[in-house]
mmCIF file of C-alpha atoms in Angstrom:
data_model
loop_
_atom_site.group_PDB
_atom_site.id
_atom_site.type_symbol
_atom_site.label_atom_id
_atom_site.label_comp_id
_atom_site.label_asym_id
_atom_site.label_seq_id
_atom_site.Cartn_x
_atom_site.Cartn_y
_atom_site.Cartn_z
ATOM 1 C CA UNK A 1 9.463 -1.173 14.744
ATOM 2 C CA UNK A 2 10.050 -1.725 18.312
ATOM 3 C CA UNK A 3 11.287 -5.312 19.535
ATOM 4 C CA UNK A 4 10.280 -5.769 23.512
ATOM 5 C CA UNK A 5 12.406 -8.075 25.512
ATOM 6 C CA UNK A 6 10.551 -9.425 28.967
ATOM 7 C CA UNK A 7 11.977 -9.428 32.025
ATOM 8 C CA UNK A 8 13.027 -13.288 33.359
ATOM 9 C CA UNK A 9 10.213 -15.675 33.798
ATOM 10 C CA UNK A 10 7.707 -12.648 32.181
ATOM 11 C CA UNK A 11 5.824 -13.225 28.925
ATOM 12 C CA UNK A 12 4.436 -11.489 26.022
ATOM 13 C CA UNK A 13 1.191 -10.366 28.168
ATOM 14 C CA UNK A 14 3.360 -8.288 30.507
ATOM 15 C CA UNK A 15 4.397 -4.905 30.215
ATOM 16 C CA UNK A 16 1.230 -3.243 28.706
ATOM 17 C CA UNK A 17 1.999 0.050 30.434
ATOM 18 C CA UNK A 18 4.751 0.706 28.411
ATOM 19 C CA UNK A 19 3.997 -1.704 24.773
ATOM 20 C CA UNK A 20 0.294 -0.222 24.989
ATOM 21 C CA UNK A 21 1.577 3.434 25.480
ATOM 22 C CA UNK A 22 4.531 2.733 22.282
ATOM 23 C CA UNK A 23 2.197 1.666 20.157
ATOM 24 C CA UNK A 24 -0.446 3.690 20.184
ATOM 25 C CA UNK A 25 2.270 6.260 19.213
ATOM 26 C CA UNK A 26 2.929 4.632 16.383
ATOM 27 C CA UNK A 27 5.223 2.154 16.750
ATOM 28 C CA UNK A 28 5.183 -1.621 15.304
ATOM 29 C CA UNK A 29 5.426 -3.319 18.979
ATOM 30 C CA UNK A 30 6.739 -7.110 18.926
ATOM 31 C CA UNK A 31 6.588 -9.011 22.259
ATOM 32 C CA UNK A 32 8.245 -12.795 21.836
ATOM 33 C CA UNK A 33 7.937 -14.926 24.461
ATOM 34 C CA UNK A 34 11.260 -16.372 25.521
ATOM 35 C CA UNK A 35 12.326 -20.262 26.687
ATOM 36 C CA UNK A 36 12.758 -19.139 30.580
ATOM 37 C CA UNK A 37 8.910 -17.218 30.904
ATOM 38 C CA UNK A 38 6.632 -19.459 33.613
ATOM 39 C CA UNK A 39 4.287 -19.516 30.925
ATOM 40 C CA UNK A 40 6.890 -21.566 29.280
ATOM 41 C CA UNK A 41 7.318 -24.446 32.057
ATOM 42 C CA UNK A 42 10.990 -25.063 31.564
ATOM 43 C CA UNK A 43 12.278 -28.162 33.870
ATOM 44 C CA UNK A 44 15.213 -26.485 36.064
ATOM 45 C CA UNK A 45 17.737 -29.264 35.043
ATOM 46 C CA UNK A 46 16.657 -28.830 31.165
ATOM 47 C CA UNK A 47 20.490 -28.450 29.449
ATOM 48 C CA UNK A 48 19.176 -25.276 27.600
ATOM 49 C CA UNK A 49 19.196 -23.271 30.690
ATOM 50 C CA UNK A 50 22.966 -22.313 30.491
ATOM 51 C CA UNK A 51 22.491 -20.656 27.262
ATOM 52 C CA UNK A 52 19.067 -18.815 27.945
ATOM 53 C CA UNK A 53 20.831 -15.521 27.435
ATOM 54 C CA UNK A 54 21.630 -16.945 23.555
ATOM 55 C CA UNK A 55 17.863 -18.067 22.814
ATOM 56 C CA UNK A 56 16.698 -14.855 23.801
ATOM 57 C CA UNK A 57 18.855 -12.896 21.135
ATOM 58 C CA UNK A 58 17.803 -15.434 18.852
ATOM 59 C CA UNK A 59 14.147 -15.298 19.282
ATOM 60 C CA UNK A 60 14.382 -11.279 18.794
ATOM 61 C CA UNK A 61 16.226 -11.592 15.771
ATOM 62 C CA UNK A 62 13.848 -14.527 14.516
ATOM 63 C CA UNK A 63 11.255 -11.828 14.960
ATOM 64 C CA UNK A 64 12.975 -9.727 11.828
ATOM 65 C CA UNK A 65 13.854 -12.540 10.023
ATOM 66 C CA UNK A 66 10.252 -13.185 9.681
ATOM 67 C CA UNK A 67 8.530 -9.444 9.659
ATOM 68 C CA UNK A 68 7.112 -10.126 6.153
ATOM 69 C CA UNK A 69 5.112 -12.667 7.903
ATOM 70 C CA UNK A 70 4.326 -10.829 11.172
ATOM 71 C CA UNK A 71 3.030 -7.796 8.786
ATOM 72 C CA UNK A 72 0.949 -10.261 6.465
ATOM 73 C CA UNK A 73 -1.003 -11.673 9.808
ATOM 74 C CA UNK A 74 -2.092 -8.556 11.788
ATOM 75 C CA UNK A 75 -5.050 -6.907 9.893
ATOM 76 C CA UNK A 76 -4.390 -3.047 8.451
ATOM 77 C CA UNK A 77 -0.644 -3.311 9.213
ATOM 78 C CA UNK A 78 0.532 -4.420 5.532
ATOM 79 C CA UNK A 79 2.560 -1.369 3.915
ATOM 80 C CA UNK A 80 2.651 0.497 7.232
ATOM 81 C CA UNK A 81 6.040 -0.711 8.516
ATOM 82 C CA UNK A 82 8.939 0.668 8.004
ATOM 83 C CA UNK A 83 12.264 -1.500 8.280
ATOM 84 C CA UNK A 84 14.415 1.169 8.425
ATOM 85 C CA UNK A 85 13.393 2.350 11.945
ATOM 86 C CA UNK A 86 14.402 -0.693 14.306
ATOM 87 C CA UNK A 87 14.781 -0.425 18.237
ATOM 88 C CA UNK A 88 14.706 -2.822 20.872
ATOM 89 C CA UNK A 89 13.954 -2.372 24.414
ATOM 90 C CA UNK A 90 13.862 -5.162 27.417
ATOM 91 C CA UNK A 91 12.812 -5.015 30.889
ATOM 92 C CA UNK A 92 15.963 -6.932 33.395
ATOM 93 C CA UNK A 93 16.935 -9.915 31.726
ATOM 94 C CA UNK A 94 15.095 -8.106 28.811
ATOM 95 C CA UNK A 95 17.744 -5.101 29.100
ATOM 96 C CA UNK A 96 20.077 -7.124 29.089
ATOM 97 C CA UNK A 97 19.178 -9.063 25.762
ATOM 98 C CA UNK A 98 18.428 -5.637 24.298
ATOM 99 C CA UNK A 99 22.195 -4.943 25.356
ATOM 100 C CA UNK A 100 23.794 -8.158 23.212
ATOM 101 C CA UNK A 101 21.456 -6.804 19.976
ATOM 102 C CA UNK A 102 23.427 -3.307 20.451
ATOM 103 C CA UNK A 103 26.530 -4.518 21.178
ATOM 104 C CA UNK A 104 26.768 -6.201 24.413
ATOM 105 C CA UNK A 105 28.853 -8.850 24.656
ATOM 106 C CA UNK A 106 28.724 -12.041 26.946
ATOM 107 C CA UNK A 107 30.861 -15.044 28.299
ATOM 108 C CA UNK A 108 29.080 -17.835 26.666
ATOM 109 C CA UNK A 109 29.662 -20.579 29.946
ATOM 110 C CA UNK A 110 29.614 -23.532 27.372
ATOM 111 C CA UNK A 111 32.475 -21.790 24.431
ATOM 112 C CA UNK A 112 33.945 -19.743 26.938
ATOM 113 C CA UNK A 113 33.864 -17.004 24.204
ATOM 114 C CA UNK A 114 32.805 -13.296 23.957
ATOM 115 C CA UNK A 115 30.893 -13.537 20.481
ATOM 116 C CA UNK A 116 29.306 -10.837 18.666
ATOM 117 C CA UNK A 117 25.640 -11.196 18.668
ATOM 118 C CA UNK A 118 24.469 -7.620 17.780
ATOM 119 C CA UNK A 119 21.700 -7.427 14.897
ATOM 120 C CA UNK A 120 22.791 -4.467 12.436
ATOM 121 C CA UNK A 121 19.211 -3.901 11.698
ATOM 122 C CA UNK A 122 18.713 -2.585 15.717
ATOM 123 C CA UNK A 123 20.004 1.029 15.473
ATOM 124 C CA UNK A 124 19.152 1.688 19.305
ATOM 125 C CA UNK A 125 17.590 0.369 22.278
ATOM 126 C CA UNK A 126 16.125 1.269 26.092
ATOM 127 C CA UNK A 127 17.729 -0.815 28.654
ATOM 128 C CA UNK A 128 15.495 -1.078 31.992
ATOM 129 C CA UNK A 129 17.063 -2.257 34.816
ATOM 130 C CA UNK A 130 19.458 -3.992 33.390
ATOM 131 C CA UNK A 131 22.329 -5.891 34.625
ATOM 132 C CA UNK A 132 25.833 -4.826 35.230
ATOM 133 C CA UNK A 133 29.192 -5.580 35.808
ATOM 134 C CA UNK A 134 30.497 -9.054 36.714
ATOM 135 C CA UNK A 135 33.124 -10.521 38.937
ATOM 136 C CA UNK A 136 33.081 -9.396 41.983
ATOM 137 C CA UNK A 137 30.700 -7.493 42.360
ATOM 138 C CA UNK A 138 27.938 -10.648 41.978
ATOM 139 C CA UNK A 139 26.380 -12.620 45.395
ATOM 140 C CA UNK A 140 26.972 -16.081 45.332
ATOM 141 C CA UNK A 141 23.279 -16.687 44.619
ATOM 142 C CA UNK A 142 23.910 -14.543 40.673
ATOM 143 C CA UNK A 143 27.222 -16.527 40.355
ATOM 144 C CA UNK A 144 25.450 -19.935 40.714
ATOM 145 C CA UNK A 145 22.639 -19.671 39.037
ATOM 146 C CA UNK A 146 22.959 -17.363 36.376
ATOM 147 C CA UNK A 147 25.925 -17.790 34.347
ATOM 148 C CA UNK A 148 25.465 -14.560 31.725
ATOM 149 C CA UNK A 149 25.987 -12.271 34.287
ATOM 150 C CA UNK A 150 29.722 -13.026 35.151
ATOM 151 C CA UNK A 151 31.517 -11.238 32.614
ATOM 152 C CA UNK A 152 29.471 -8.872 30.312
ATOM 153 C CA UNK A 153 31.931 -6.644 28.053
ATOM 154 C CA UNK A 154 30.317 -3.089 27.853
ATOM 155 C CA UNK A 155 32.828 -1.778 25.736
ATOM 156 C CA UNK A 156 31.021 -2.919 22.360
ATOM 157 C CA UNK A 157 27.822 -1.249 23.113
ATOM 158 C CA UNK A 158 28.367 1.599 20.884
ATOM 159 C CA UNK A 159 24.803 1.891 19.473
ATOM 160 C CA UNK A 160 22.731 4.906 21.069
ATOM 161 C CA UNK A 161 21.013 3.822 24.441
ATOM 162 C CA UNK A 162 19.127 4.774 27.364
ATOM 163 C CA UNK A 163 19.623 3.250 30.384
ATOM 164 C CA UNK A 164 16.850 3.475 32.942
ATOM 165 C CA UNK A 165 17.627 2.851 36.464
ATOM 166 C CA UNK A 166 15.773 2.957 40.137
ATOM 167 C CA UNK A 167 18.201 4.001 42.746
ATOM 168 C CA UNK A 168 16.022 1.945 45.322
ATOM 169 C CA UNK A 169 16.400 -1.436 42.990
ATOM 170 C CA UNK A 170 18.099 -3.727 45.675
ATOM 171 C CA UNK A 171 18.528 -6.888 43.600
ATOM 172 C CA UNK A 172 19.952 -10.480 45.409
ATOM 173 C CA UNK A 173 22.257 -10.281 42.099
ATOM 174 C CA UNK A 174 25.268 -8.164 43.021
ATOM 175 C CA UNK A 175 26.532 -6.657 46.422
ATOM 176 C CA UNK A 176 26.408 -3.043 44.917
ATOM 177 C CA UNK A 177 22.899 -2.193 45.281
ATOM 178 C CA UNK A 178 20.620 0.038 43.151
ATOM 179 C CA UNK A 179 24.367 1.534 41.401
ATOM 180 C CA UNK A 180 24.970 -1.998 39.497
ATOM 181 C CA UNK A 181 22.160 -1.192 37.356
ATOM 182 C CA UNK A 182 23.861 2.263 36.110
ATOM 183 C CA UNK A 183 26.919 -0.014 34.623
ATOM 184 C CA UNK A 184 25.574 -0.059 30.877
ATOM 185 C CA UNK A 185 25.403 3.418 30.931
ATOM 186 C CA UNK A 186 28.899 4.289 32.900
ATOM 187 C CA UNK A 187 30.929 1.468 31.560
ATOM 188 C CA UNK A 188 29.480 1.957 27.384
ATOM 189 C CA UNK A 189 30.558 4.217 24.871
ATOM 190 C CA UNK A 190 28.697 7.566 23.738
ATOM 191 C CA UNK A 191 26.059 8.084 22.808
ATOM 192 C CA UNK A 192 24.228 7.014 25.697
ATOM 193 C CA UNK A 193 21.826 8.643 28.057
ATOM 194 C CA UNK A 194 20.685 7.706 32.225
ATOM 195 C CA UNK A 195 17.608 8.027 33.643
ATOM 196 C CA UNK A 196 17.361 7.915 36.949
ATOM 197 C CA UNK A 197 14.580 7.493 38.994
ATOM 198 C CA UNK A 198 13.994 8.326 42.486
ATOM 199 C CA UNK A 199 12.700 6.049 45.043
ATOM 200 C CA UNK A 200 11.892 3.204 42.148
ATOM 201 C CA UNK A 201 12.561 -0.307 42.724
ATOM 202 C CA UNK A 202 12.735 -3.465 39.826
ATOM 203 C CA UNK A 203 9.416 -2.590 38.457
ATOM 204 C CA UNK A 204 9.890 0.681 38.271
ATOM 205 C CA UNK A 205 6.633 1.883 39.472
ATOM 206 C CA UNK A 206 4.317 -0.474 37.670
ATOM 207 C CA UNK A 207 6.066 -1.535 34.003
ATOM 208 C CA UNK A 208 5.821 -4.643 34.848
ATOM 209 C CA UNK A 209 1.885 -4.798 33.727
ATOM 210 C CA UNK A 210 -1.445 -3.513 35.062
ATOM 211 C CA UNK A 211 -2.183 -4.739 38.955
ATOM 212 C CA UNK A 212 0.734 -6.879 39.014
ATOM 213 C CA UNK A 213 1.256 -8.190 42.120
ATOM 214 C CA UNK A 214 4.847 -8.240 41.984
ATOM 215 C CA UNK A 215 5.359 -4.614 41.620
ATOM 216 C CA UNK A 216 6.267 -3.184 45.422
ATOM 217 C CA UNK A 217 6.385 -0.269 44.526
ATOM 218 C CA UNK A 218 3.490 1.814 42.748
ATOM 219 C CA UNK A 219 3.521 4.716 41.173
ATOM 220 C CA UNK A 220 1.425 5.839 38.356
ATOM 221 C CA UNK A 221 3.023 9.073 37.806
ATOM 222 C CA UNK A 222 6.658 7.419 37.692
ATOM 223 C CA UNK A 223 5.304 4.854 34.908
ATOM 224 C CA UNK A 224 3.979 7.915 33.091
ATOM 225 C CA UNK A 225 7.448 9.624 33.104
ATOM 226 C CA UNK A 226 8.833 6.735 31.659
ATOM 227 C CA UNK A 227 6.394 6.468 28.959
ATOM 228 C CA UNK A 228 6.870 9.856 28.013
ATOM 229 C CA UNK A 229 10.521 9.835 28.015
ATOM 230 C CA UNK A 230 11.015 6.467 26.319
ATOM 231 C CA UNK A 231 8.990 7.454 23.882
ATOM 232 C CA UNK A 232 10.715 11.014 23.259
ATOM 233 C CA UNK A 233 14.458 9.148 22.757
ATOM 234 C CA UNK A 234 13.228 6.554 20.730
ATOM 235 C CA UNK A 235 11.279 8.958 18.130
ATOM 236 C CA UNK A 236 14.593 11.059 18.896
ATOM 237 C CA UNK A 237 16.815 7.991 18.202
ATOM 238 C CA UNK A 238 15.773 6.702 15.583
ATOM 239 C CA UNK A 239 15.712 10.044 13.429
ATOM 240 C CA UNK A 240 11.908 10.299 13.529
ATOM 241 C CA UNK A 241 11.892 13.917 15.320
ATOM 242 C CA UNK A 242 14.243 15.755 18.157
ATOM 243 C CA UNK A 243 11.547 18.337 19.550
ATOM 244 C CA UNK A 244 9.836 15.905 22.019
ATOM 245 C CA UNK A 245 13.417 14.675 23.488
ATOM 246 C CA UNK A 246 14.541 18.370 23.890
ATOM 247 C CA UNK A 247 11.400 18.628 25.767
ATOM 248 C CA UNK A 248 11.911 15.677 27.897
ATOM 249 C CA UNK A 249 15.087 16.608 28.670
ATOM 250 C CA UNK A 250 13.973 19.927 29.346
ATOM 251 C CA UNK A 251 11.265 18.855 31.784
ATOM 252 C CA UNK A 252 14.079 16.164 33.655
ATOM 253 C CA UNK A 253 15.943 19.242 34.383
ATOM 254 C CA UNK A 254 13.322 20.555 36.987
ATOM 255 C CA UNK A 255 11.477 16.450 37.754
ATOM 256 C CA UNK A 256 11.225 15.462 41.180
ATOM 257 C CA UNK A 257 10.917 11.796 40.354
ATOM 258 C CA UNK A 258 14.640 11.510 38.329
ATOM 259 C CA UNK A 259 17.168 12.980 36.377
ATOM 260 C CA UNK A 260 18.647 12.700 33.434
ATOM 261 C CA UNK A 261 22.256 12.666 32.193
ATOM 262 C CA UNK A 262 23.968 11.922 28.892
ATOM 263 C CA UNK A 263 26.978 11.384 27.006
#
């Protein structure tokens, strides 16, 4: 069972590159749609925007709460899933929420506390793009209007990871550049593995869905490395099979669009 975890303001129709690739590999993929997609219409001075971050987890653990149900509706699936085998991955804001299911802890702006929100029944997770470190190193623009980012705690995310990151990803969130988005890997405990992909920017060469406007910066056979790779860790992971993710990290080793390190 993989959970997916859109990126901010997304939905549950993005990302087909990747959720189309996952499961027609076999994989149970699970798309909510969260309170902050466009999709969703949320008024900007609605007093659930503070705790967006907190829906989100809770939406993706609502999802296995109710997988008896989710099976029972989607024809030929009953008897085919197997609850033993649960990842989560999340695009962005989505990496981030895949983060607080592993581990990843976060100043709630309303308790002022760093709770535990992880989900036991998530035993590892692919963080794209996802945000890192807080304080200083956040613009003005990240501190004002998106509270979750100020103080995340990467010292709980012991679960195995990887962290996917475009060393051309120049967000308007912290005044590091493309490096912020390495922090979940750097700053967590082992196991953990970064990939790191040349010349990408937030969508990563095209994650993001098919023809999507927003993505600057296409490039098929970037999205295809990604599928590959994800797919190889997770099945790796997740205790399925190691011989594709020695492979993958095989073929990294000699890749002119990344590189791969782990821990």
């Amino acid at each position: 069972v993989l959970l997916f975890s859109h990126g901010y303001g997304s939905s549950l129709d993005g990302y087909g590159p990747l959720t189309d690739y996952w499961a027609a590999h076999g994989f149970v993929v699970i798309q909510p749609t969260h309170l902050d997609s466009r999709t969703v219409g949320l008024p900007e001075d609605d007093p659930r925007r503070p705790r967006l971050w907190r829906r989100r987890v809770q939406d993706m653990k609502l999802v296995l709460d109710r997988l008896d149900e989710l099976e029972a509706a989607v024809p030929g699936l009953a008897g085919r899933v197997d609850r033993g085998r649960v990842a989560a991955a999340g695009h962005s804001f989505g990496g981030q929420t895949t983060g607080v299911l592993l581990g990843l802890r976060l100043l709630d702006p309303e308790s002022g506390a760093k709770e535990d929100l992880s989900d036991a029944r998530v035993t590892a997770g692919v963080l794209l793009a996802a945000a890192g470190r807080g304080g200083a190193d956040l613009t003005p623009f990240a501190v004002q209007n998106l509270p979750w980012l100020k103080a995340p705690d990467f010292g709980y995310l012991a679960k195995p990871a990887l962290v996917i990151a475009g060393d051309k990803d120049e967000l308007p969130l912290s005044v590091r550049g493309p490096e912020w988005m390495t922090d979940p890997y750097h700053l967590s405990p082992a196991p953990k593995s970064l990939l790191t992909l040349y010349g990408a920017e937030h969508s990563l060469g095209g994650i993001t869905g098919y023809e999507i406007r927003e993505t600057t910066d296409e490039h098929p056979e970037r999205v295809a490395l990604i599928q590959r790779t994800t797919l190889a860790y997770l099945r790796h992971a997740l205790g399925i099979e190691d011989d594709g993710w020695t492979a993958a990290q095989e073929a990294l080793s000699r890749n002119e669009l990344g590189r791969l390190e782990s821990k």
